[in-house]
Coordinates of C-alpha atoms and ligand atoms in Angstrom, one line a residue:
M826 CA 135.9 82.1 133.7
C827 CA 132.3 82.5 135.0
G828 CA 130.2 79.4 135.2
I829 CA 126.4 78.9 135.6
V830 CA 124.4 76.0 137.0
G831 CA 120.6 75.9 137.4
A832 CA 118.0 73.3 138.3
V833 CA 114.3 72.7 138.7
A834 CA 113.5 69.5 140.5
Q835 CA 111.3 67.8 143.1
R836 CA 114.2 67.1 145.4
N837 CA 116.7 69.3 147.2
I838 CA 119.0 70.4 144.4
V839 CA 121.7 72.3 146.4
S840 CA 124.1 69.4 146.2
V841 CA 123.6 69.2 142.4
L842 CA 124.3 72.9 142.1
I843 CA 127.4 72.8 144.3
E844 CA 128.7 69.7 142.4
G845 CA 128.1 71.6 139.2
L846 CA 130.2 74.5 140.5
R847 CA 133.0 72.1 141.5
R848 CA 133.1 70.8 138.0
L849 CA 133.4 74.3 136.6
E850 CA 136.1 75.4 139.1
Y851 CA 138.9 74.6 136.5
R852 CA 137.7 77.5 134.4
G853 CA 139.0 80.0 137.0
Y854 CA 136.9 82.2 139.4
D855 CA 137.3 84.5 142.3
S856 CA 133.9 84.2 144.1
C857 CA 130.9 81.9 144.0
G858 CA 127.4 81.6 145.2
V859 CA 124.1 79.7 145.1
A860 CA 120.5 80.8 145.5
V861 CA 117.4 78.6 146.0
L862 CA 113.7 79.3 146.5
A863 CA 113.1 78.3 150.1
G864 CA 109.8 78.9 151.9
G865 CA 108.7 81.0 149.0
E866 CA 111.7 83.4 149.2
P867 CA 115.0 83.5 147.4
K868 CA 117.8 82.6 149.9
R869 CA 121.5 82.6 149.0
A870 CA 125.0 81.9 150.2
R871 CA 128.1 83.5 148.7
S872 CA 131.8 83.2 149.1
V873 CA 134.9 84.9 148.0
A874 CA 136.9 81.7 148.8
R875 CA 136.5 78.4 147.0
V876 CA 133.4 76.3 146.3
A877 CA 134.4 74.1 149.2
D878 CA 133.8 77.1 151.5
L879 CA 130.4 77.7 149.9
D880 CA 129.6 74.0 150.5
E881 CA 130.4 74.4 154.2
Q882 CA 128.2 77.5 154.4
V883 CA 125.2 75.8 152.8
C884 CA 125.6 72.8 155.1
E885 CA 125.9 75.1 158.2
T886 CA 122.9 77.2 157.2
R887 CA 120.9 74.2 155.9
L888 CA 120.2 75.9 152.7
E889 CA 117.7 73.7 150.8
G890 CA 115.3 74.1 147.9
V891 CA 113.9 72.4 144.8
T892 CA 114.6 75.3 142.4
G893 CA 118.0 77.1 142.3
I894 CA 120.8 78.7 140.5
A895 CA 124.5 78.9 141.2
H896 CA 127.6 80.7 139.8
T897 CA 131.4 81.0 139.8
R898 CA 132.4 84.6 139.1
W899 CA 135.5 85.9 137.4
A900 CA 135.3 89.6 138.2
T901 CA 134.9 92.1 135.3
H902 CA 132.7 94.9 136.8
G903 CA 133.4 95.4 140.5
A904 CA 136.0 93.7 142.7
P905 CA 135.7 90.1 143.9
V906 CA 133.8 90.9 147.1
T907 CA 130.7 89.3 148.5
D908 CA 128.4 92.1 147.4
N909 CA 129.4 91.6 143.8
A910 CA 129.3 87.8 143.9
H911 CA 126.3 86.2 142.2
P912 CA 123.4 85.3 142.5
I913 CA 122.4 89.0 142.5
F914 CA 118.9 89.8 143.8
S915 CA 116.3 92.4 142.8
R916 CA 114.1 93.5 145.7
N917 CA 114.5 90.1 147.3
E918 CA 112.0 88.7 144.7
L919 CA 114.2 87.7 141.8
A920 CA 117.7 86.1 141.6
I921 CA 120.0 86.0 138.7
V922 CA 123.4 84.6 137.7
H923 CA 125.2 86.0 134.6
N924 CA 128.3 85.3 132.5
G925 CA 129.4 88.0 130.1
I926 CA 129.5 91.8 129.9
I927 CA 126.6 94.2 129.4
E928 CA 128.0 97.1 127.4
N929 CA 125.1 99.5 127.9
Y930 CA 124.8 98.9 131.7
E931 CA 125.4 102.6 132.6
T932 CA 122.5 103.8 130.5
L933 CA 120.2 101.1 131.9
R934 CA 121.3 101.7 135.4
E935 CA 120.3 105.4 135.2
M936 CA 117.0 104.5 133.7
L937 CA 116.4 101.9 136.5
R938 CA 117.5 104.4 139.2
G939 CA 114.8 106.7 137.8
K940 CA 112.3 103.9 138.5
G941 CA 113.4 103.7 142.1
Y942 CA 115.7 100.7 141.9
E943 CA 118.6 100.7 144.4
F944 CA 122.0 99.3 143.4
I945 CA 124.0 97.5 146.0
S946 CA 126.7 95.9 143.9
Q947 CA 129.1 97.4 141.3
T948 CA 128.2 94.7 138.8
D949 CA 126.6 95.1 135.4
T950 CA 124.6 92.0 136.3
E951 CA 122.5 94.0 138.8
V952 CA 121.2 96.0 135.9
I953 CA 119.8 92.8 134.3
A954 CA 118.2 91.7 137.6
H955 CA 116.4 95.0 138.1
L956 CA 115.5 95.3 134.4
I957 CA 113.8 91.9 134.4
H958 CA 112.1 92.7 137.7
S959 CA 110.8 95.9 136.3
L960 CA 109.3 94.0 133.3
Y961 CA 107.8 91.2 135.4
H962 CA 104.0 90.9 135.3
G963 CA 103.5 87.3 136.4
D964 CA 105.4 85.7 133.6
L965 CA 109.2 85.4 134.0
F966 CA 109.8 83.9 130.6
A967 CA 108.1 86.9 129.0
A968 CA 109.9 89.4 131.2
V969 CA 113.3 87.8 130.3
R970 CA 112.5 87.8 126.6
E971 CA 111.5 91.5 126.7
A972 CA 114.6 92.4 128.8
T973 CA 117.1 90.8 126.4
G974 CA 115.8 93.2 123.7
H975 CA 117.4 96.0 125.8
L976 CA 120.8 94.4 126.5
H977 CA 123.9 95.1 124.4
G978 CA 126.8 92.9 124.9
A979 CA 127.4 89.3 125.7
Y980 CA 125.5 87.2 128.3
A981 CA 124.3 83.9 129.5
I982 CA 121.9 84.2 132.4
A983 CA 119.8 82.0 134.6
V984 CA 116.9 83.7 136.6
L985 CA 114.3 82.6 139.1
H986 CA 111.4 84.6 140.7
K987 CA 109.7 83.9 144.0
S988 CA 106.2 83.9 142.4
Q989 CA 107.2 81.0 140.1
P990 CA 108.6 78.4 142.5
H991 CA 109.2 75.7 139.8
T992 CA 110.7 77.8 137.0
V993 CA 114.2 78.8 135.9
V994 CA 114.6 81.0 132.8
G995 CA 117.8 81.1 130.8
A996 CA 119.0 83.2 127.9
R997 CA 122.2 83.4 125.9
Q998 CA 123.9 85.8 123.5
G999 CA 127.6 85.4 122.9
S1000 CA 128.2 83.2 126.0
P1001 CA 127.4 79.5 126.0
L1002 CA 124.4 77.9 127.8
V1003 CA 123.1 74.3 127.6
V1004 CA 119.9 72.7 128.9
G1005 CA 120.2 69.3 130.6
L1006 CA 117.1 67.2 130.4
G1007 CA 116.1 64.9 133.2
E1008 CA 113.0 62.9 134.3
G1009 CA 110.7 65.3 136.0
E1010 CA 113.6 67.7 136.5
N1011 CA 115.6 69.9 134.2
F1012 CA 118.9 71.7 134.4
L1013 CA 120.8 74.6 132.9
A1014 CA 124.6 75.1 132.7
S1015 CA 127.3 77.0 130.9
D1016 CA 129.0 73.7 130.1
A1017 CA 127.5 70.2 129.8
L1018 CA 130.4 69.0 132.0
A1019 CA 128.8 70.7 135.0
L1020 CA 125.8 68.3 134.8
A1021 CA 127.7 65.0 134.6
G1022 CA 126.0 62.6 136.9
S1023 CA 122.7 64.4 136.6
T1024 CA 121.9 63.9 133.0
D1025 CA 123.5 62.9 129.7
R1026 CA 120.8 64.5 127.4
F1027 CA 121.5 68.1 126.3
M1028 CA 120.1 70.8 124.2
F1029 CA 122.7 73.3 123.1
L1030 CA 121.1 76.7 123.0
E1031 CA 121.7 79.0 120.0
E1032 CA 122.6 82.7 119.9
G1033 CA 119.6 84.8 121.0
D1034 CA 117.7 81.8 122.5
V1035 CA 115.6 82.3 125.7
C1036 CA 114.5 79.1 127.5
E1037 CA 112.0 78.3 130.3
L1038 CA 112.6 75.2 132.4
T1039 CA 109.9 73.7 134.5
L1040 CA 109.6 70.2 136.0
E1041 CA 108.1 68.6 133.0
K1042 CA 108.9 70.9 130.1
V1043 CA 111.5 73.0 128.4
R1044 CA 110.4 75.8 126.1
V1045 CA 112.8 77.7 123.8
F1046 CA 112.2 80.9 121.9
D1047 CA 114.7 82.0 119.3
R1048 CA 116.2 85.4 118.7
D1049 CA 113.1 86.5 116.7
G1050 CA 110.9 85.6 119.6
K1051 CA 109.5 82.5 117.8
P1052 CA 109.1 79.1 119.5
A1053 CA 112.1 76.9 118.4
E1054 CA 113.1 73.3 118.5
R1055 CA 116.6 72.4 119.5
D1056 CA 118.1 69.0 118.9
V1057 CA 118.6 66.8 121.9
R1058 CA 122.0 65.2 122.0
Q1059 CA 123.3 62.4 124.0
V1060 CA 126.7 63.3 125.6
A1061 CA 127.9 60.4 127.5
A1062 CA 131.6 61.2 127.4
Y1063 CA 131.6 63.4 130.5
G1064 CA 133.0 61.2 133.2
G1065 CA 133.8 61.9 136.8
A1066 CA 136.3 64.4 138.2
V1067 CA 139.8 64.1 136.6
E1068 CA 142.3 62.7 139.1
L1069 CA 145.7 64.2 139.8
G1070 CA 147.4 60.8 140.3
P1071 CA 151.1 60.9 141.2
Y1072 CA 151.5 64.5 139.9
R1073 CA 151.8 67.7 142.0
H1074 CA 149.7 69.8 139.6
F1075 CA 147.4 69.3 136.7
M1076 CA 149.8 71.2 134.5
Q1077 CA 152.5 68.7 135.2
K1078 CA 150.2 65.8 134.6
E1079 CA 149.1 67.3 131.3
I1080 CA 152.7 67.9 130.2
F1081 CA 153.3 64.2 130.8
E1082 CA 150.1 63.1 129.1
Q1083 CA 151.3 64.5 125.8
P1084 CA 152.6 61.2 124.3
R1085 CA 149.1 59.7 124.9
A1086 CA 147.3 62.8 123.7
I1087 CA 149.3 63.0 120.5
S1088 CA 148.9 59.4 119.8
D1089 CA 145.1 59.7 120.2
T1090 CA 145.1 62.8 117.8
I1091 CA 147.2 61.3 115.0
P1092 CA 144.7 59.8 112.5
Q1093 CA 144.6 56.0 112.2
S1094 CA 144.6 56.2 108.5
D1095 CA 147.8 55.5 106.5
V1096 CA 147.1 58.4 104.1
F1097 CA 146.3 62.1 104.4
D1098 CA 142.7 62.4 103.3
A1099 CA 140.3 65.4 103.2
S1100 CA 137.6 63.3 104.9
L1101 CA 139.6 63.6 108.2
F1102 CA 138.2 67.1 108.3
G1103 CA 134.6 66.1 107.8
E1104 CA 132.1 65.6 105.1
G1105 CA 132.4 68.1 102.3
A1106 CA 136.1 68.8 103.1
A1107 CA 137.4 67.5 99.7
K1108 CA 135.1 69.9 97.8
A1109 CA 135.9 72.8 100.1
F1110 CA 139.7 72.2 99.9
E1111 CA 139.4 72.2 96.1
E1112 CA 137.7 75.6 96.1
I1113 CA 140.1 77.5 98.4
D1114 CA 143.2 79.5 97.4
S1115 CA 144.5 80.5 100.9
L1116 CA 143.9 80.2 104.6
L1117 CA 143.0 82.7 107.3
V1118 CA 143.8 81.4 110.8
L1119 CA 142.1 83.1 113.8
A1120 CA 142.9 82.2 117.4
C1121 CA 144.0 83.6 120.8
G1122 CA 146.9 83.0 123.2
T1123 CA 148.6 79.6 122.9
S1124 CA 146.2 78.6 120.1
Y1125 CA 147.4 81.6 118.1
Y1126 CA 150.9 80.4 118.5
S1127 CA 150.0 77.0 117.1
G1128 CA 148.5 78.9 114.1
L1129 CA 151.8 80.8 113.7
T1130 CA 153.7 77.5 113.6
A1131 CA 151.2 76.1 111.1
K1132 CA 151.8 79.0 108.8
Y1133 CA 155.3 77.7 108.1
W1134 CA 154.0 74.2 107.4
L1135 CA 151.1 75.3 105.2
E1136 CA 153.3 77.5 103.1
S1137 CA 156.2 75.1 102.9
I1138 CA 154.4 71.8 102.5
A1139 CA 151.1 72.9 100.8
K1140 CA 152.4 76.1 99.2
I1141 CA 149.2 77.8 100.2
P1142 CA 149.3 81.4 101.3
T1143 CA 148.4 81.6 105.0
Q1144 CA 147.5 84.6 107.2
V1145 CA 147.4 84.2 111.0
E1146 CA 145.6 86.8 113.1
I1147 CA 144.8 87.4 116.7
A1148 CA 141.1 86.9 116.8
S1149 CA 140.4 90.0 119.0
E1150 CA 142.3 92.2 116.5
Y1151 CA 140.7 90.7 113.3
R1152 CA 137.2 91.2 114.5
Y1153 CA 137.6 95.0 114.8
R1154 CA 139.7 95.8 111.8
D1155 CA 138.7 96.5 108.2
S1156 CA 140.1 93.5 106.4
V1157 CA 139.9 92.6 102.7
P1158 CA 137.7 89.5 102.6
N1159 CA 138.6 86.7 100.2
P1160 CA 135.7 84.2 100.0
K1161 CA 138.1 81.6 98.6
S1162 CA 140.0 81.6 101.8
L1163 CA 139.4 78.8 104.3
V1164 CA 138.9 80.3 107.7
V1165 CA 140.5 78.1 110.4
V1166 CA 139.7 78.8 114.1
I1167 CA 141.9 77.1 116.6
S1168 CA 140.8 76.7 120.2
Q1169 CA 141.2 74.3 123.1
S1170 CA 137.8 75.1 124.6
G1171 CA 135.9 76.1 121.4
E1172 CA 134.2 78.7 123.6
T1173 CA 136.7 81.6 123.5
A1174 CA 134.5 84.7 123.0
D1175 CA 137.1 86.6 120.9
T1176 CA 137.6 83.7 118.5
I1177 CA 133.9 83.0 118.2
A1178 CA 133.3 86.7 117.4
A1179 CA 136.1 86.6 114.8
L1180 CA 134.6 83.6 113.2
K1181 CA 131.2 85.3 113.1
H1182 CA 132.8 88.4 111.6
A1183 CA 134.5 86.3 108.9
Q1184 CA 131.2 84.6 108.1
S1185 CA 129.5 87.9 107.9
L1186 CA 132.1 89.0 105.4
G1187 CA 131.2 86.1 103.1
H1188 CA 133.6 83.4 104.2
T1189 CA 131.7 80.2 103.7
H1190 CA 134.5 77.6 104.1
T1191 CA 135.3 77.3 107.8
L1192 CA 137.2 74.8 109.9
A1193 CA 137.5 74.4 113.6
V1194 CA 140.6 72.7 115.2
C1195 CA 139.2 72.1 118.6
N1196 CA 139.4 69.9 121.7
V1197 CA 135.7 69.9 122.6
A1198 CA 133.3 68.1 120.3
T1199 CA 130.2 69.9 121.6
S1200 CA 131.7 73.4 121.6
A1201 CA 130.2 76.4 119.9
M1202 CA 133.0 76.6 117.4
V1203 CA 132.6 73.0 116.2
R1204 CA 128.9 73.7 115.9
M1205 CA 129.5 76.9 113.9
T1206 CA 131.9 75.7 111.4
E1207 CA 131.5 73.7 108.1
L1208 CA 134.4 71.4 108.9
S1209 CA 136.2 70.3 112.0
F1210 CA 139.2 68.3 113.3
L1211 CA 139.0 67.3 116.9
T1212 CA 142.2 67.1 119.0
H1213 CA 142.1 64.3 121.5
A1214 CA 144.0 66.0 124.3
G1215 CA 141.3 65.0 126.9
R1216 CA 140.2 67.5 129.5
E1217 CA 142.8 70.2 130.1
I1218 CA 142.5 71.6 133.7
G1219 CA 145.6 73.7 134.1
V1220 CA 145.0 77.3 133.0
A1221 CA 148.3 77.1 131.1
S1222 CA 147.7 75.2 127.9
T1223 CA 150.1 72.4 127.2
K1224 CA 148.7 69.2 125.7
A1225 CA 146.1 71.2 123.8
F1226 CA 148.9 73.1 122.1
T1227 CA 150.9 70.0 121.0
T1228 CA 147.8 68.2 119.8
Q1229 CA 146.7 71.3 117.8
L1230 CA 150.2 71.2 116.2
V1231 CA 149.6 67.6 115.1
A1232 CA 146.2 68.5 113.7
L1233 CA 147.6 71.5 111.8
F1234 CA 150.5 69.4 110.4
V1235 CA 147.9 66.9 109.2
L1236 CA 146.0 69.8 107.5
A1237 CA 149.2 71.0 105.8
A1238 CA 150.1 67.5 104.6
T1239 CA 146.5 66.9 103.4
L1240 CA 146.4 70.2 101.4
G1241 CA 149.9 69.5 100.2
K1242 CA 148.9 66.2 98.8
L1243 CA 145.7 67.5 97.2
R1244 CA 147.6 70.3 95.5
G1245 CA 150.2 67.8 94.3
H1246 CA 153.1 69.0 96.3
I1247 CA 154.0 65.9 98.2
S1248 CA 154.9 62.5 96.8
A1249 CA 153.6 59.1 98.0
K1250 CA 157.0 58.6 99.6
Q1251 CA 156.9 61.9 101.3
E1252 CA 153.4 61.1 102.6
A1253 CA 154.6 57.8 104.0
D1254 CA 157.6 59.5 105.7
Y1255 CA 155.3 62.1 107.3
I1256 CA 153.0 59.4 108.6
R1257 CA 155.9 57.5 110.0
Q1258 CA 157.3 60.6 111.7
L1259 CA 153.9 61.4 113.2
R1260 CA 153.6 57.8 114.6
H1261 CA 157.1 58.0 116.2
L1262 CA 156.3 61.3 117.9
P1263 CA 154.9 59.8 121.2
A1264 CA 158.2 57.8 121.7
A1265 CA 160.3 60.9 120.8
L1266 CA 158.3 62.9 123.3
N1267 CA 159.0 60.4 126.1
S1268 CA 162.7 61.0 125.6
V1269 CA 162.2 64.7 125.9
L1270 CA 160.2 64.3 129.1
A1271 CA 163.1 62.3 130.5
L1272 CA 165.0 65.6 130.5
E1273 CA 163.0 66.9 133.5
P1274 CA 165.7 66.5 136.1
Q1275 CA 168.1 68.7 134.1
I1276 CA 165.4 71.3 133.6
I1277 CA 164.6 71.4 137.3
A1278 CA 168.2 72.3 137.9
W1279 CA 167.8 75.3 135.6
S1280 CA 164.5 76.3 137.0
E1281 CA 166.1 77.0 140.4
E1282 CA 168.2 79.7 138.7
F1283 CA 165.2 81.1 136.8
S1284 CA 163.1 81.4 139.9
R1285 CA 165.4 84.1 141.2
K1286 CA 165.1 86.2 138.0
E1287 CA 162.5 88.8 137.1
N1288 CA 163.0 88.9 133.4
A1289 CA 163.8 86.5 130.6
L1290 CA 164.3 86.6 126.8
F1291 CA 163.3 83.7 124.5
L1292 CA 164.8 83.4 121.1
G1293 CA 163.9 81.2 118.1
R1294 CA 164.1 81.3 114.4
G1295 CA 161.7 80.2 111.6
L1296 CA 159.4 77.4 112.7
H1297 CA 160.7 77.8 116.2
Y1298 CA 160.0 81.5 116.7
P1299 CA 156.4 80.7 117.7
I1300 CA 157.8 78.1 120.0
A1301 CA 159.9 80.8 121.7
L1302 CA 156.7 82.9 122.0
E1303 CA 154.9 80.0 123.6
G1304 CA 157.8 79.4 126.0
A1305 CA 157.7 83.1 127.1
L1306 CA 153.9 83.0 127.5
K1307 CA 154.1 79.9 129.7
L1308 CA 156.8 81.4 131.9
K1309 CA 155.0 84.7 132.5
E1310 CA 151.6 83.1 132.9
I1311 CA 152.4 80.8 135.8
S1312 CA 155.7 82.1 137.3
Y1313 CA 154.9 85.9 136.9
I1314 CA 158.4 86.5 135.5
H1315 CA 158.4 89.0 132.7
A1316 CA 159.3 87.2 129.5
E1317 CA 159.5 88.3 125.9
A1318 CA 160.2 86.3 122.8
Y1319 CA 162.0 87.5 119.6
P1320 CA 163.0 86.0 116.4
A1321 CA 166.8 85.7 117.1
G1322 CA 167.7 87.9 114.0
E1323 CA 165.8 90.8 115.6
L1324 CA 168.0 90.9 118.7
K1325 CA 170.4 93.5 117.3
H1326 CA 167.5 95.7 116.3
G1327 CA 166.7 96.6 119.9
P1328 CA 166.4 93.9 122.6
L1329 CA 170.2 93.3 122.8
A1330 CA 170.2 96.5 124.9
L1331 CA 168.5 94.5 127.7
V1332 CA 171.1 91.8 127.8
T1333 CA 173.3 91.7 130.9
E1334 CA 174.5 89.0 133.3
A1335 CA 171.1 89.2 135.0
M1336 CA 169.1 88.4 131.9
P1337 CA 168.6 84.7 131.1
V1338 CA 168.3 84.2 127.4
V1339 CA 166.5 80.9 126.5
T1340 CA 167.2 79.7 123.0
V1341 CA 165.5 77.0 120.9
A1342 CA 168.2 75.5 118.7
P1343 CA 167.1 72.8 116.3
N1344 CA 169.5 71.5 113.7
D1345 CA 167.8 73.2 110.8
A1346 CA 168.7 75.5 107.9
L1347 CA 168.9 78.5 110.3
L1348 CA 171.3 76.9 112.8
E1349 CA 174.4 78.8 111.7
K1350 CA 172.5 82.1 111.8
L1351 CA 171.3 81.2 115.3
K1352 CA 174.8 80.4 116.4
S1353 CA 175.9 83.9 115.4
N1354 CA 172.9 85.3 117.5
I1355 CA 174.1 83.2 120.4
Q1356 CA 177.6 84.8 120.2
E1357 CA 176.1 88.3 120.1
V1358 CA 174.5 87.5 123.5
R1359 CA 177.6 85.9 125.0
A1360 CA 179.8 88.8 123.9
R1361 CA 177.6 91.1 126.1
G1362 CA 177.8 88.8 129.2
G1363 CA 174.3 87.4 128.8
Q1364 CA 173.5 84.0 130.3
L1365 CA 172.3 81.6 127.6
Y1366 CA 170.1 78.5 128.2
V1367 CA 170.0 76.6 125.0
F1368 CA 167.8 73.6 124.1
A1369 CA 169.9 72.2 121.3
D1370 CA 169.5 69.2 119.0
A1371 CA 172.1 66.6 119.7
D1372 CA 174.0 67.2 116.4
T1373 CA 174.2 71.0 116.6
K1374 CA 177.7 71.0 118.2
I1375 CA 176.6 73.7 120.7
L1376 CA 178.6 72.9 123.8
N1377 CA 178.4 73.9 127.5
D1378 CA 180.8 76.8 128.1
E1379 CA 181.2 80.0 130.2
G1380 CA 177.7 81.7 130.1
L1381 CA 176.4 79.0 127.8
H1382 CA 174.2 76.3 129.4
V1383 CA 173.1 73.5 127.0
I1384 CA 170.5 70.8 127.3
R1385 CA 170.6 68.3 124.5
M1386 CA 167.4 67.3 122.8
P1387 CA 167.4 63.6 122.0
E1388 CA 166.9 63.7 118.3
H1389 CA 166.3 66.1 115.5
Y1390 CA 162.8 65.9 114.2
G1391 CA 162.7 67.9 111.0
L1392 CA 159.5 69.8 110.3
L1393 CA 157.8 68.3 113.3
S1394 CA 160.6 69.6 115.7
P1395 CA 158.4 72.4 117.2
I1396 CA 156.2 69.7 118.8
L1397 CA 159.3 68.4 120.7
H1398 CA 161.0 71.7 121.4
V1399 CA 158.0 73.2 123.2
V1400 CA 158.0 70.5 125.8
P1401 CA 161.2 71.5 127.7
L1402 CA 159.9 75.1 127.7
Q1403 CA 156.7 73.9 129.3
L1404 CA 158.7 72.1 132.0
L1405 CA 161.0 75.1 132.6
A1406 CA 158.0 77.3 133.2
Y1407 CA 156.3 74.7 135.4
H1408 CA 159.3 74.1 137.6
T1409 CA 160.2 77.7 137.9
A1410 CA 156.6 78.5 139.0
C1411 CA 156.8 75.7 141.6
S1412 CA 160.1 77.1 142.9
R1413 CA 158.4 80.5 143.3
G1414 CA 155.4 78.9 145.0
T1415 CA 152.7 80.3 142.7
D1416 CA 149.3 78.7 142.2
V1417 CA 150.4 76.9 139.0
D1418 CA 147.0 75.5 137.9
K1419 CA 145.1 78.7 138.7
P1420 CA 147.5 81.6 138.1
R1421 CA 146.4 84.9 139.4
N1422 CA 143.9 87.0 137.3
L1423 CA 143.5 84.3 134.6
A1424 CA 140.7 81.9 133.7
K1425 CA 140.8 78.7 131.7
S1426 CA 138.0 79.5 129.3
V1427 CA 137.9 83.2 128.3
T1428 CA 134.2 83.6 127.6
V1429 CA 134.1 87.4 127.8
E1430 CA 135.6 89.9 125.4
Ligands
M6R2956 O1 140.4 77.8 124.6 P1 141.3 78.5 123.6 O2 142.4 77.7 123.0 O3 140.5 79.3 122.6 O4 142.0 79.6 124.6 C1 142.8 80.6 124.0 C2 143.7 81.3 125.1 O5 142.9 81.9 126.0 C3 144.6 80.3 125.8 O6 145.4 79.6 124.9 C4 145.5 81.0 126.8 O7 146.4 81.8 126.1 C5 146.2 80.0 127.7 N1 146.0 80.3 129.1 C6 147.7 79.9 127.5 O8 148.3 79.0 128.3

């Protein structure tokens, strides 16, 4: 989704800004731009193509400057055309880049029109540009602080004004923004990653903060308009660009990285201990009587899977909610419930808002299961467990999902142990099974050639049904999401027992029905569901554990999973579904890593 970079320096910073945008490309965008103060005037270049095209433009036009801002835009208000691309100008004196959505932009636009401001774009951002301009009386920092008082909604902004050639002002509310500190130069970005190579010292701005960057100084005012100190953190982990290596796409690379990612996420310790979740976890875990899990998309499905583990291993009631729904409904808060947010990025706007909502309702015990140590969610929660998937570039989440599952299984086992529901022998067995997972995953990945053969069939279809039962119903949901997200084939998932209550009407020869068939307590029930589909001429594609005795037959295509993995089986069964979606998308020639209309990090509501 949208990305911001800004810089104040004594050298030409255009290459720093462009490199920053390159590093943010993975988030997804549909236009980009850069503005600098050159010869006392703001000058800009914008593109509705890629950052590489923007780079060519700035080289051709020799755009140079010591103070500048840059942006990748994921369209919300107004189509992805050049006029709507950021930076947006106000009267050729002020330039702004913006992430987020301003909810009261229509009212503000009318007010500003009344003051004689002309609107060129369809963006809500232009409202902020003119608003700050209208409030500017020689002090950009003051004008931005005053303007933010009129804005409703979410934003991270970076602004420059031609009368202050060595100043960039930033503000955040609901969208992330970090300050990068240099020697005689300072930077701003929506993600520390954008500034790798320029600095490793960061200040993570808090909600409502407004900051002013000059060559030697950074000033921050908090939401109450008071000067504030923000900790400076050393973040050295941001290396160079991630390489694709022998893979065709990042998604394929990330699928094959799962044995490593899982191995890095499994705790080293031979016991499940509350301290894995941070200081104070033992006390917090003693005080809770239930869990409330909040997440979006794939992370929500990992929460749904975890519910089975938490209730069966730890015997603790668990409620899992889509974050964007929870935040707007009247729920009955239970302060003894542990609120668990699950997120790859830790910056998903809906999940952050749901967490804040839960906190405002009196939930004090909060835990983030997250892949980014410096993210907003990790900073906002009492406890955290970091997944070690490494950077995930493909918009379709894969290794983040399986590492979340590992983290959540560890949570279930830890709570189960604390509550006296698992024996020492059971604990040792779970640890052993976790440790064997990377090897088991490698055997699943070896199924790729068989899955490629199926994907050719799938690429000619327009619809697909996914079935699973129990623990594997969320895996069917995840398989359907993967397929629709990157191949654009309509796919739905059902708990297999629901088939006869409606979706069976869709089953014809043209409808592939993908079934996840582990050898668990529900196998015989699932076999009956398979027969219901076969009897109606449906084409079944079954991922069956080796010992299920489900055999290839007319209308029944089977790929054997190497081994049955008990409670941890969802972590293995999701992998062939990821590969099926991936290869189907490749056959259809879609942009696998950057599927249409989607962004990696969804930082707007
Ligand atoms: O960063 P998060 O895990 O909070 O993101 C949540 C969803 O936006 C994300 O999982 C999305 O559904 C993926 N594109 C699915 O592959």
